Amino acid sequence: MAKSSYGNDEKPSKKRGRPKKVKAPEPEPAPAPAPDPAPAPAQEKVKKSAGKLTDKQREDLKKHMEKMKKGGMGVSEMKSHRMKLMSRMRKGMSADAAHKDVMKK
């Protein structure tokens, strides 16, 4: 057999697709800096949980929704109204303030 232009007698592989990437060895992580002393408790900010309502907020929302039900609000309208109130109450608004904010739009 005659030598091909490939440099040997074998034909190149007919595999298709992306060539496999060769992973470089991971560099060693830099040493962690020395921990700073903890700030005084007076400097720390207390972050409110944005995920859940408190028991008082739940009770207020429940009472408000009962008023809306007696007022003649429909089922899908009540669900929408409740979701809007809950999102505002998680941010710290009261049920009445949240209702006024929703209704002004």
JSON list of C-alpha atoms in Angstrom, two decimals:
[
{"chain": "A", "resi": 1, "resn": "MET", "atom": "CA", "xyz": [0.00, 0.00, 0.00]},
{"chain": "A", "resi": 2, "resn": "ALA", "atom": "CA", "xyz": [1.24, 3.49, -0.76]},
{"chain": "A", "resi": 3, "resn": "LYS", "atom": "CA", "xyz": [1.81, 6.01, 1.98]},
{"chain": "A", "resi": 4, "resn": "SER", "atom": "CA", "xyz": [-0.98, 8.50, 2.27]},
{"chain": "A", "resi": 5, "resn": "SER", "atom": "CA", "xyz": [-0.70, 12.19, 3.01]},
{"chain": "A", "resi": 6, "resn": "TYR", "atom": "CA", "xyz": [-1.68, 11.45, 6.57]},
{"chain": "A", "resi": 7, "resn": "GLY", "atom": "CA", "xyz": [1.77, 10.29, 7.51]},
{"chain": "A", "resi": 8, "resn": "ASN", "atom": "CA", "xyz": [0.93, 6.63, 7.97]},
{"chain": "A", "resi": 9, "resn": "ASP", "atom": "CA", "xyz": [-0.98, 3.88, 6.24]},
{"chain": "A", "resi": 10, "resn": "GLU", "atom": "CA", "xyz": [-4.10, 4.30, 8.38]},
{"chain": "A", "resi": 11, "resn": "LYS", "atom": "CA", "xyz": [-6.99, 6.54, 7.48]},
{"chain": "A", "resi": 12, "resn": "PRO", "atom": "CA", "xyz": [-8.18, 9.13, 10.00]},
{"chain": "A", "resi": 13, "resn": "SER", "atom": "CA", "xyz": [-11.00, 8.16, 12.32]},
{"chain": "A", "resi": 14, "resn": "LYS", "atom": "CA", "xyz": [-14.49, 8.82, 11.01]},
{"chain": "A", "resi": 15, "resn": "LYS", "atom": "CA", "xyz": [-15.95, 9.71, 14.41]},
{"chain": "A", "resi": 16, "resn": "ARG", "atom": "CA", "xyz": [-18.09, 12.76, 14.38]},
{"chain": "A", "resi": 17, "resn": "GLY", "atom": "CA", "xyz": [-19.09, 15.16, 17.11]},
{"chain": "A", "resi": 18, "resn": "ARG", "atom": "CA", "xyz": [-17.18, 17.36, 19.45]},
{"chain": "A", "resi": 19, "resn": "PRO", "atom": "CA", "xyz": [-13.67, 16.42, 20.35]},
{"chain": "A", "resi": 20, "resn": "LYS", "atom": "CA", "xyz": [-13.28, 15.54, 24.01]},
{"chain": "A", "resi": 21, "resn": "LYS", "atom": "CA", "xyz": [-11.87, 18.30, 26.15]},
{"chain": "A", "resi": 22, "resn": "VAL", "atom": "CA", "xyz": [-8.84, 17.52, 28.21]},
{"chain": "A", "resi": 23, "resn": "LYS", "atom": "CA", "xyz": [-9.32, 18.83, 31.72]},
{"chain": "A", "resi": 24, "resn": "ALA", "atom": "CA", "xyz": [-6.43, 20.77, 33.13]},
{"chain": "A", "resi": 25, "resn": "PRO", "atom": "CA", "xyz": [-5.45, 19.89, 36.68]},
{"chain": "A", "resi": 26, "resn": "GLU", "atom": "CA", "xyz": [-7.18, 22.15, 39.17]},
{"chain": "A", "resi": 27, "resn": "PRO", "atom": "CA", "xyz": [-4.94, 24.77, 40.74]},
{"chain": "A", "resi": 28, "resn": "GLU", "atom": "CA", "xyz": [-4.48, 24.54, 44.47]},
{"chain": "A", "resi": 29, "resn": "PRO", "atom": "CA", "xyz": [-6.85, 26.86, 46.32]},
{"chain": "A", "resi": 30, "resn": "ALA", "atom": "CA", "xyz": [-5.29, 29.94, 47.86]},
{"chain": "A", "resi": 31, "resn": "PRO", "atom": "CA", "xyz": [-4.99, 29.81, 51.64]},
{"chain": "A", "resi": 32, "resn": "ALA", "atom": "CA", "xyz": [-8.00, 31.36, 53.34]},
{"chain": "A", "resi": 33, "resn": "PRO", "atom": "CA", "xyz": [-7.38, 34.76, 54.91]},
{"chain": "A", "resi": 34, "resn": "ALA", "atom": "CA", "xyz": [-7.44, 34.96, 58.66]},
{"chain": "A", "resi": 35, "resn": "PRO", "atom": "CA", "xyz": [-11.02, 35.45, 59.91]},
{"chain": "A", "resi": 36, "resn": "ASP", "atom": "CA", "xyz": [-11.81, 38.96, 61.04]},
{"chain": "A", "resi": 37, "resn": "PRO", "atom": "CA", "xyz": [-13.12, 39.40, 64.54]},
{"chain": "A", "resi": 38, "resn": "ALA", "atom": "CA", "xyz": [-16.90, 39.27, 64.67]},
{"chain": "A", "resi": 39, "resn": "PRO", "atom": "CA", "xyz": [-18.61, 42.68, 64.60]},
{"chain": "A", "resi": 40, "resn": "ALA", "atom": "CA", "xyz": [-20.29, 43.87, 67.75]},
{"chain": "A", "resi": 41, "resn": "PRO", "atom": "CA", "xyz": [-23.97, 42.84, 68.05]},
{"chain": "A", "resi": 42, "resn": "ALA", "atom": "CA", "xyz": [-25.05, 46.49, 67.87]},
{"chain": "A", "resi": 43, "resn": "GLN", "atom": "CA", "xyz": [-23.66, 46.71, 64.31]},
{"chain": "A", "resi": 44, "resn": "GLU", "atom": "CA", "xyz": [-25.40, 43.60, 62.99]},
{"chain": "A", "resi": 45, "resn": "LYS", "atom": "CA", "xyz": [-28.58, 44.15, 61.02]},
{"chain": "A", "resi": 46, "resn": "VAL", "atom": "CA", "xyz": [-31.51, 41.90, 61.78]},
{"chain": "A", "resi": 47, "resn": "LYS", "atom": "CA", "xyz": [-32.95, 40.70, 58.49]},
{"chain": "A", "resi": 48, "resn": "LYS", "atom": "CA", "xyz": [-36.63, 39.86, 58.41]},
{"chain": "A", "resi": 49, "resn": "SER", "atom": "CA", "xyz": [-37.65, 36.59, 56.87]},
{"chain": "A", "resi": 50, "resn": "ALA", "atom": "CA", "xyz": [-39.30, 37.28, 53.54]},
{"chain": "A", "resi": 51, "resn": "GLY", "atom": "CA", "xyz": [-40.59, 33.73, 53.16]},
{"chain": "A", "resi": 52, "resn": "LYS", "atom": "CA", "xyz": [-43.30, 33.24, 55.75]},
{"chain": "A", "resi": 53, "resn": "LEU", "atom": "CA", "xyz": [-46.02, 35.21, 57.45]},
{"chain": "A", "resi": 54, "resn": "THR", "atom": "CA", "xyz": [-46.19, 35.42, 61.22]},
{"chain": "A", "resi": 55, "resn": "ASP", "atom": "CA", "xyz": [-49.15, 33.93, 63.08]},
{"chain": "A", "resi": 56, "resn": "LYS", "atom": "CA", "xyz": [-50.63, 37.39, 63.64]},
{"chain": "A", "resi": 57, "resn": "GLN", "atom": "CA", "xyz": [-50.33, 38.24, 59.93]},
{"chain": "A", "resi": 58, "resn": "ARG", "atom": "CA", "xyz": [-52.03, 34.96, 59.01]},
{"chain": "A", "resi": 59, "resn": "GLU", "atom": "CA", "xyz": [-54.92, 35.68, 61.37]},
{"chain": "A", "resi": 60, "resn": "ASP", "atom": "CA", "xyz": [-55.30, 39.23, 60.03]},
{"chain": "A", "resi": 61, "resn": "LEU", "atom": "CA", "xyz": [-55.29, 37.94, 56.46]},
{"chain": "A", "resi": 62, "resn": "LYS", "atom": "CA", "xyz": [-57.86, 35.29, 57.30]},
{"chain": "A", "resi": 63, "resn": "LYS", "atom": "CA", "xyz": [-60.19, 37.89, 58.87]},
{"chain": "A", "resi": 64, "resn": "HIS", "atom": "CA", "xyz": [-59.74, 40.20, 55.90]},
{"chain": "A", "resi": 65, "resn": "MET", "atom": "CA", "xyz": [-60.55, 37.45, 53.42]},
{"chain": "A", "resi": 66, "resn": "GLU", "atom": "CA", "xyz": [-63.73, 36.58, 55.35]},
{"chain": "A", "resi": 67, "resn": "LYS", "atom": "CA", "xyz": [-64.82, 40.23, 54.96]},
{"chain": "A", "resi": 68, "resn": "MET", "atom": "CA", "xyz": [-64.11, 40.06, 51.23]},
{"chain": "A", "resi": 69, "resn": "LYS", "atom": "CA", "xyz": [-66.09, 36.82, 50.91]},
{"chain": "A", "resi": 70, "resn": "LYS", "atom": "CA", "xyz": [-69.09, 38.38, 52.65]},
{"chain": "A", "resi": 71, "resn": "GLY", "atom": "CA", "xyz": [-68.71, 41.41, 50.41]},
{"chain": "A", "resi": 72, "resn": "GLY", "atom": "CA", "xyz": [-69.39, 39.26, 47.35]},
{"chain": "A", "resi": 73, "resn": "MET", "atom": "CA", "xyz": [-65.91, 38.77, 45.89]},
{"chain": "A", "resi": 74, "resn": "GLY", "atom": "CA", "xyz": [-65.69, 35.80, 43.47]},
{"chain": "A", "resi": 75, "resn": "VAL", "atom": "CA", "xyz": [-63.49, 32.75, 44.03]},
{"chain": "A", "resi": 76, "resn": "SER", "atom": "CA", "xyz": [-60.81, 33.52, 41.43]},
{"chain": "A", "resi": 77, "resn": "GLU", "atom": "CA", "xyz": [-60.85, 37.19, 42.38]},
{"chain": "A", "resi": 78, "resn": "MET", "atom": "CA", "xyz": [-60.38, 36.25, 46.05]},
{"chain": "A", "resi": 79, "resn": "LYS", "atom": "CA", "xyz": [-57.41, 34.02, 45.24]},
{"chain": "A", "resi": 80, "resn": "SER", "atom": "CA", "xyz": [-55.75, 36.78, 43.24]},
{"chain": "A", "resi": 81, "resn": "HIS", "atom": "CA", "xyz": [-56.46, 39.33, 45.98]},
{"chain": "A", "resi": 82, "resn": "ARG", "atom": "CA", "xyz": [-55.07, 36.99, 48.65]},
{"chain": "A", "resi": 83, "resn": "MET", "atom": "CA", "xyz": [-51.82, 36.40, 46.71]},
{"chain": "A", "resi": 84, "resn": "LYS", "atom": "CA", "xyz": [-51.32, 40.14, 46.22]},
{"chain": "A", "resi": 85, "resn": "LEU", "atom": "CA", "xyz": [-51.91, 40.79, 49.92]},
{"chain": "A", "resi": 86, "resn": "MET", "atom": "CA", "xyz": [-49.54, 38.02, 50.98]},
{"chain": "A", "resi": 87, "resn": "SER", "atom": "CA", "xyz": [-46.69, 39.36, 48.86]},
{"chain": "A", "resi": 88, "resn": "ARG", "atom": "CA", "xyz": [-47.07, 42.80, 50.41]},
{"chain": "A", "resi": 89, "resn": "MET", "atom": "CA", "xyz": [-47.50, 41.45, 53.95]},
{"chain": "A", "resi": 90, "resn": "ARG", "atom": "CA", "xyz": [-44.23, 39.50, 53.62]},
{"chain": "A", "resi": 91, "resn": "LYS", "atom": "CA", "xyz": [-42.54, 42.83, 53.05]},
{"chain": "A", "resi": 92, "resn": "GLY", "atom": "CA", "xyz": [-43.92, 44.11, 56.34]},
{"chain": "A", "resi": 93, "resn": "MET", "atom": "CA", "xyz": [-47.23, 45.81, 55.46]},
{"chain": "A", "resi": 94, "resn": "SER", "atom": "CA", "xyz": [-50.32, 45.27, 57.55]},
{"chain": "A", "resi": 95, "resn": "ALA", "atom": "CA", "xyz": [-53.39, 43.67, 55.97]},
{"chain": "A", "resi": 96, "resn": "ASP", "atom": "CA", "xyz": [-55.20, 47.02, 55.76]},
{"chain": "A", "resi": 97, "resn": "ALA", "atom": "CA", "xyz": [-52.21, 48.84, 54.26]},
{"chain": "A", "resi": 98, "resn": "ALA", "atom": "CA", "xyz": [-51.71, 46.02, 51.76]},
{"chain": "A", "resi": 99, "resn": "HIS", "atom": "CA", "xyz": [-55.42, 46.12, 50.80]},
{"chain": "A", "resi": 100, "resn": "LYS", "atom": "CA", "xyz": [-55.27, 49.87, 50.21]},
{"chain": "A", "resi": 101, "resn": "ASP", "atom": "CA", "xyz": [-52.14, 49.43, 48.08]},
{"chain": "A", "resi": 102, "resn": "VAL", "atom": "CA", "xyz": [-53.77, 46.69, 45.98]},
{"chain": "A", "resi": 103, "resn": "MET", "atom": "CA", "xyz": [-57.05, 48.54, 45.50]},
{"chain": "A", "resi": 104, "resn": "LYS", "atom": "CA", "xyz": [-55.51, 51.85, 44.44]},
{"chain": "A", "resi": 105, "resn": "LYS", "atom": "CA", "xyz": [-54.10, 50.24, 41.28]}
]
